[in-house]
Amino acid sequence: LTDSEYKFTRPVGSQPGKAYGLPKIDKDGVPLRSIIFACGTFNDKLSKLLANKLKHSRASPTIVLDAFKFVKELQNL
């Protein structure tokens, strides 16, 4: 992590995330689907940096589909 990357990702003036629900109108009782709005939160800039650094791996033939598969691959290293 370079000094400029650290300064970019440092959480300064961050806001709490906002949670709201969208109704599932096709279900009985109309339950809510939880939505978390994380723009401007403490880890927003860190996630942008990681997405930028990892975007080249999307073209890779080996893509991790879920967290469980990722953990298994790490254990096999």
mmCIF file of N, CA and C in Angstrom:
data_model
loop_
_atom_site.group_PDB
_atom_site.id
_atom_site.type_symbol
_atom_site.label_atom_id
_atom_site.label_comp_id
_atom_site.label_asym_id
_atom_site.label_seq_id
_atom_site.Cartn_x
_atom_site.Cartn_y
_atom_site.Cartn_z
ATOM 1 N N LEU A 1 0.858 -1.176 0.000
ATOM 2 C CA LEU A 1 0.000 0.000 0.000
ATOM 3 C C LEU A 1 0.898 1.231 0.000
ATOM 4 N N THR A 2 0.753 2.047 -1.004
ATOM 5 C CA THR A 2 1.565 3.256 -1.075
ATOM 6 C C THR A 2 1.009 4.311 -0.130
ATOM 7 N N ASP A 3 1.801 5.363 0.068
ATOM 8 C CA ASP A 3 1.370 6.444 0.962
ATOM 9 C C ASP A 3 0.117 7.134 0.419
ATOM 10 N N SER A 4 0.063 7.345 -0.887
ATOM 11 C CA SER A 4 -1.115 8.000 -1.469
ATOM 12 C C SER A 4 -2.351 7.102 -1.376
ATOM 13 N N GLU A 5 -2.164 5.784 -1.523
ATOM 14 C CA GLU A 5 -3.289 4.854 -1.372
ATOM 15 C C GLU A 5 -3.783 4.838 0.069
ATOM 16 N N TYR A 6 -2.833 4.893 1.012
ATOM 17 C CA TYR A 6 -3.226 4.943 2.423
ATOM 18 C C TYR A 6 -4.038 6.201 2.708
ATOM 19 N N LYS A 7 -3.560 7.338 2.208
ATOM 20 C CA LYS A 7 -4.280 8.602 2.438
ATOM 21 C C LYS A 7 -5.658 8.571 1.786
ATOM 22 N N PHE A 8 -5.758 7.928 0.619
ATOM 23 C CA PHE A 8 -7.052 7.825 -0.067
ATOM 24 C C PHE A 8 -8.036 6.971 0.729
ATOM 25 N N THR A 9 -7.549 5.867 1.299
ATOM 26 C CA THR A 9 -8.450 4.924 1.974
ATOM 27 C C THR A 9 -8.675 5.247 3.441
ATOM 28 N N ARG A 10 -7.936 6.184 3.983
ATOM 29 C CA ARG A 10 -8.084 6.535 5.398
ATOM 30 C C ARG A 10 -9.487 7.081 5.642
ATOM 31 N N PRO A 11 -10.204 6.514 6.619
ATOM 32 C CA PRO A 11 -11.592 6.936 6.852
ATOM 33 C C PRO A 11 -11.682 8.273 7.586
ATOM 34 N N VAL A 12 -11.830 9.353 6.832
ATOM 35 C CA VAL A 12 -11.961 10.694 7.405
ATOM 36 C C VAL A 12 -13.327 11.243 7.020
ATOM 37 N N GLY A 13 -14.090 11.678 8.009
ATOM 38 C CA GLY A 13 -15.396 12.269 7.734
ATOM 39 C C GLY A 13 -16.404 11.283 7.196
ATOM 40 N N SER A 14 -16.280 10.049 7.602
ATOM 41 C CA SER A 14 -17.203 9.038 7.091
ATOM 42 C C SER A 14 -18.547 9.108 7.803
ATOM 43 N N GLN A 15 -19.544 8.520 7.176
ATOM 44 C CA GLN A 15 -20.909 8.504 7.699
ATOM 45 C C GLN A 15 -21.307 7.068 8.008
ATOM 46 N N PRO A 16 -22.283 6.902 8.875
ATOM 47 C CA PRO A 16 -22.788 5.537 9.089
ATOM 48 C C PRO A 16 -23.585 5.070 7.868
ATOM 49 N N GLY A 17 -23.630 3.783 7.662
ATOM 50 C CA GLY A 17 -24.429 3.225 6.576
ATOM 51 C C GLY A 17 -25.912 3.423 6.843
ATOM 52 N N LYS A 18 -26.687 3.384 5.797
ATOM 53 C CA LYS A 18 -28.136 3.548 5.934
ATOM 54 C C LYS A 18 -28.813 2.240 5.539
ATOM 55 N N ALA A 19 -29.749 1.829 6.346
ATOM 56 C CA ALA A 19 -30.472 0.585 6.073
ATOM 57 C C ALA A 19 -31.934 0.905 5.786
ATOM 58 N N TYR A 20 -32.476 0.205 4.816
ATOM 59 C CA TYR A 20 -33.899 0.326 4.514
ATOM 60 C C TYR A 20 -34.379 -0.991 3.943
ATOM 61 N N GLY A 21 -35.649 -1.120 3.754
ATOM 62 C CA GLY A 21 -36.201 -2.362 3.243
ATOM 63 C C GLY A 21 -37.075 -2.144 2.024
ATOM 64 N N LEU A 22 -37.009 -3.072 1.107
ATOM 65 C CA LEU A 22 -37.889 -3.070 -0.058
ATOM 66 C C LEU A 22 -38.880 -4.212 0.103
ATOM 67 N N PRO A 23 -40.155 -3.935 -0.085
ATOM 68 C CA PRO A 23 -41.152 -4.991 0.122
ATOM 69 C C PRO A 23 -41.088 -6.059 -0.969
ATOM 70 N N LYS A 24 -41.243 -7.302 -0.540
ATOM 71 C CA LYS A 24 -41.360 -8.422 -1.477
ATOM 72 C C LYS A 24 -42.856 -8.618 -1.713
ATOM 73 N N ILE A 25 -43.375 -7.951 -2.727
ATOM 74 C CA ILE A 25 -44.822 -7.933 -2.928
ATOM 75 C C ILE A 25 -45.378 -9.265 -3.414
ATOM 76 N N ASP A 26 -44.508 -10.155 -3.867
ATOM 77 C CA ASP A 26 -44.977 -11.457 -4.333
ATOM 78 C C ASP A 26 -45.085 -12.479 -3.203
ATOM 79 N N LYS A 27 -44.711 -12.104 -1.979
ATOM 80 C CA LYS A 27 -44.752 -13.019 -0.832
ATOM 81 C C LYS A 27 -45.931 -12.670 0.074
ATOM 82 N N ASP A 28 -46.415 -13.668 0.796
ATOM 83 C CA ASP A 28 -47.488 -13.430 1.759
ATOM 84 C C ASP A 28 -46.955 -12.623 2.934
ATOM 85 N N GLY A 29 -47.738 -11.672 3.395
ATOM 86 C CA GLY A 29 -47.345 -10.850 4.527
ATOM 87 C C GLY A 29 -46.408 -9.717 4.152
ATOM 88 N N VAL A 30 -46.012 -9.622 2.913
ATOM 89 C CA VAL A 30 -45.125 -8.595 2.365
ATOM 90 C C VAL A 30 -43.892 -8.365 3.258
ATOM 91 N N PRO A 31 -42.999 -9.366 3.352
ATOM 92 C CA PRO A 31 -41.766 -9.165 4.117
ATOM 93 C C PRO A 31 -40.852 -8.166 3.407
ATOM 94 N N LEU A 32 -39.869 -7.655 4.128
ATOM 95 C CA LEU A 32 -38.946 -6.678 3.554
ATOM 96 C C LEU A 32 -37.615 -7.330 3.202
ATOM 97 N N ARG A 33 -37.057 -6.903 2.086
ATOM 98 C CA ARG A 33 -35.701 -7.292 1.693
ATOM 99 C C ARG A 33 -34.777 -6.198 2.220
ATOM 100 N N SER A 34 -33.808 -6.572 3.051
ATOM 101 C CA SER A 34 -32.896 -5.603 3.653
ATOM 102 C C SER A 34 -31.920 -5.064 2.613
ATOM 103 N N ILE A 35 -31.758 -3.756 2.602
ATOM 104 C CA ILE A 35 -30.817 -3.080 1.724
ATOM 105 C C ILE A 35 -29.927 -2.206 2.603
ATOM 106 N N ILE A 36 -28.613 -2.305 2.419
ATOM 107 C CA ILE A 36 -27.666 -1.472 3.149
ATOM 108 C C ILE A 36 -26.992 -0.540 2.139
ATOM 109 N N PHE A 37 -27.153 0.754 2.344
ATOM 110 C CA PHE A 37 -26.534 1.774 1.507
ATOM 111 C C PHE A 37 -25.224 2.163 2.176
ATOM 112 N N ALA A 38 -24.091 1.828 1.558
ATOM 113 C CA ALA A 38 -22.792 2.000 2.204
ATOM 114 C C ALA A 38 -21.937 3.103 1.588
ATOM 115 N N CYS A 39 -22.483 3.904 0.698
ATOM 116 C CA CYS A 39 -21.698 4.988 0.102
ATOM 117 C C CYS A 39 -21.345 6.016 1.173
ATOM 118 N N GLY A 40 -20.068 6.368 1.239
ATOM 119 C CA GLY A 40 -19.602 7.346 2.211
ATOM 120 C C GLY A 40 -19.273 6.767 3.574
ATOM 121 N N THR A 41 -19.366 5.438 3.733
ATOM 122 C CA THR A 41 -19.042 4.815 5.012
ATOM 123 C C THR A 41 -17.526 4.690 5.163
ATOM 124 N N PHE A 42 -17.076 4.228 6.325
ATOM 125 C CA PHE A 42 -15.645 4.175 6.631
ATOM 126 C C PHE A 42 -14.853 3.304 5.662
ATOM 127 N N ASN A 43 -15.469 2.297 5.064
ATOM 128 C CA ASN A 43 -14.718 1.403 4.173
ATOM 129 C C ASN A 43 -15.074 1.594 2.700
ATOM 130 N N ASP A 44 -15.766 2.649 2.365
ATOM 131 C CA ASP A 44 -16.174 2.902 0.982
ATOM 132 C C ASP A 44 -14.963 3.097 0.071
ATOM 133 N N LYS A 45 -14.029 3.933 0.477
ATOM 134 C CA LYS A 45 -12.853 4.187 -0.361
ATOM 135 C C LYS A 45 -11.936 2.968 -0.431
ATOM 136 N N LEU A 46 -11.863 2.209 0.659
ATOM 137 C CA LEU A 46 -11.054 0.991 0.648
ATOM 138 C C LEU A 46 -11.616 -0.009 -0.360
ATOM 139 N N SER A 47 -12.935 -0.142 -0.395
ATOM 140 C CA SER A 47 -13.541 -1.073 -1.350
ATOM 141 C C SER A 47 -13.311 -0.615 -2.788
ATOM 142 N N LYS A 48 -13.313 0.707 -3.022
ATOM 143 C CA LYS A 48 -13.027 1.217 -4.366
ATOM 144 C C LYS A 48 -11.592 0.902 -4.774
ATOM 145 N N LEU A 49 -10.655 1.063 -3.833
ATOM 146 C CA LEU A 49 -9.258 0.758 -4.125
ATOM 147 C C LEU A 49 -9.074 -0.724 -4.426
ATOM 148 N N LEU A 50 -9.672 -1.580 -3.609
ATOM 149 C CA LEU A 50 -9.548 -3.022 -3.831
ATOM 150 C C LEU A 50 -10.188 -3.443 -5.148
ATOM 151 N N ALA A 51 -11.332 -2.866 -5.469
ATOM 152 C CA ALA A 51 -11.990 -3.193 -6.738
ATOM 153 C C ALA A 51 -11.102 -2.806 -7.914
ATOM 154 N N ASN A 52 -10.446 -1.665 -7.797
ATOM 155 C CA ASN A 52 -9.558 -1.216 -8.868
ATOM 156 C C ASN A 52 -8.343 -2.130 -8.996
ATOM 157 N N LYS A 53 -7.776 -2.565 -7.876
ATOM 158 C CA LYS A 53 -6.596 -3.430 -7.911
ATOM 159 C C LYS A 53 -6.933 -4.849 -8.362
ATOM 160 N N LEU A 54 -8.146 -5.301 -8.090
ATOM 161 C CA LEU A 54 -8.515 -6.678 -8.406
ATOM 162 C C LEU A 54 -9.266 -6.833 -9.726
ATOM 163 N N LYS A 55 -9.545 -5.737 -10.420
ATOM 164 C CA LYS A 55 -10.354 -5.837 -11.636
ATOM 165 C C LYS A 55 -9.680 -6.660 -12.724
ATOM 166 N N HIS A 56 -8.345 -6.714 -12.732
ATOM 167 C CA HIS A 56 -7.651 -7.516 -13.744
ATOM 168 C C HIS A 56 -7.884 -9.008 -13.548
ATOM 169 N N SER A 57 -8.216 -9.418 -12.339
ATOM 170 C CA SER A 57 -8.409 -10.847 -12.074
ATOM 171 C C SER A 57 -9.744 -11.364 -12.608
ATOM 172 N N ARG A 58 -10.638 -10.480 -13.004
ATOM 173 C CA ARG A 58 -11.926 -10.918 -13.555
ATOM 174 C C ARG A 58 -11.756 -11.654 -14.875
ATOM 175 N N ALA A 59 -10.706 -11.326 -15.590
ATOM 176 C CA ALA A 59 -10.461 -11.991 -16.871
ATOM 177 C C ALA A 59 -9.812 -13.357 -16.686
ATOM 178 N N SER A 60 -9.464 -13.672 -15.472
ATOM 179 C CA SER A 60 -8.815 -14.945 -15.170
ATOM 180 C C SER A 60 -9.797 -16.103 -15.349
ATOM 181 N N PRO A 61 -9.318 -17.264 -15.809
ATOM 182 C CA PRO A 61 -10.224 -18.411 -15.964
ATOM 183 C C PRO A 61 -10.676 -18.998 -14.628
ATOM 184 N N THR A 62 -9.960 -18.685 -13.552
ATOM 185 C CA THR A 62 -10.370 -19.187 -12.235
ATOM 186 C C THR A 62 -11.008 -18.051 -11.454
ATOM 187 N N ILE A 63 -12.286 -18.129 -11.288
ATOM 188 C CA ILE A 63 -13.046 -17.104 -10.579
ATOM 189 C C ILE A 63 -13.699 -17.750 -9.374
ATOM 190 N N VAL A 64 -13.600 -17.092 -8.228
ATOM 191 C CA VAL A 64 -14.223 -17.590 -7.008
ATOM 192 C C VAL A 64 -15.699 -17.209 -7.038
ATOM 193 N N LEU A 65 -16.561 -18.206 -6.911
ATOM 194 C CA LEU A 65 -17.991 -17.958 -7.003
ATOM 195 C C LEU A 65 -18.619 -17.573 -5.671
ATOM 196 N N ASP A 66 -18.068 -18.068 -4.566
ATOM 197 C CA ASP A 66 -18.627 -17.719 -3.265
ATOM 198 C C ASP A 66 -17.541 -17.798 -2.196
ATOM 199 N N ALA A 67 -17.851 -17.322 -1.000
ATOM 200 C CA ALA A 67 -16.874 -17.256 0.083
ATOM 201 C C ALA A 67 -16.416 -18.637 0.533
ATOM 202 N N PHE A 68 -17.292 -19.619 0.526
ATOM 203 C CA PHE A 68 -16.917 -20.962 0.965
ATOM 204 C C PHE A 68 -15.855 -21.562 0.043
ATOM 205 N N LYS A 69 -16.040 -21.384 -1.262
ATOM 206 C CA LYS A 69 -15.056 -21.884 -2.220
ATOM 207 C C LYS A 69 -13.732 -21.140 -2.061
ATOM 208 N N PHE A 70 -13.803 -19.862 -1.780
ATOM 209 C CA PHE A 70 -12.605 -19.055 -1.580
ATOM 210 C C PHE A 70 -11.801 -19.551 -0.378
ATOM 211 N N VAL A 71 -12.471 -19.841 0.724
ATOM 212 C CA VAL A 71 -11.793 -20.343 1.925
ATOM 213 C C VAL A 71 -11.139 -21.689 1.645
ATOM 214 N N LYS A 72 -11.833 -22.564 0.931
ATOM 215 C CA LYS A 72 -11.251 -23.866 0.592
ATOM 216 C C LYS A 72 -10.000 -23.706 -0.262
ATOM 217 N N GLU A 73 -10.041 -22.776 -1.216
ATOM 218 C CA GLU A 73 -8.869 -22.540 -2.061
ATOM 219 C C GLU A 73 -7.707 -21.995 -1.241
ATOM 220 N N LEU A 74 -7.989 -21.130 -0.273
ATOM 221 C CA LEU A 74 -6.931 -20.600 0.587
ATOM 222 C C LEU A 74 -6.324 -21.695 1.456
ATOM 223 N N GLN A 75 -7.142 -22.604 1.932
ATOM 224 C CA GLN A 75 -6.641 -23.688 2.769
ATOM 225 C C GLN A 75 -5.762 -24.648 1.972
ATOM 226 N N ASN A 76 -5.978 -24.733 0.672
ATOM 227 C CA ASN A 76 -5.195 -25.630 -0.174
ATOM 228 C C ASN A 76 -3.874 -25.022 -0.634
ATOM 229 N N LEU A 77 -3.600 -23.781 -0.286
ATOM 230 C CA LEU A 77 -2.340 -23.139 -0.697
ATOM 231 C C LEU A 77 -1.159 -23.702 0.056
#
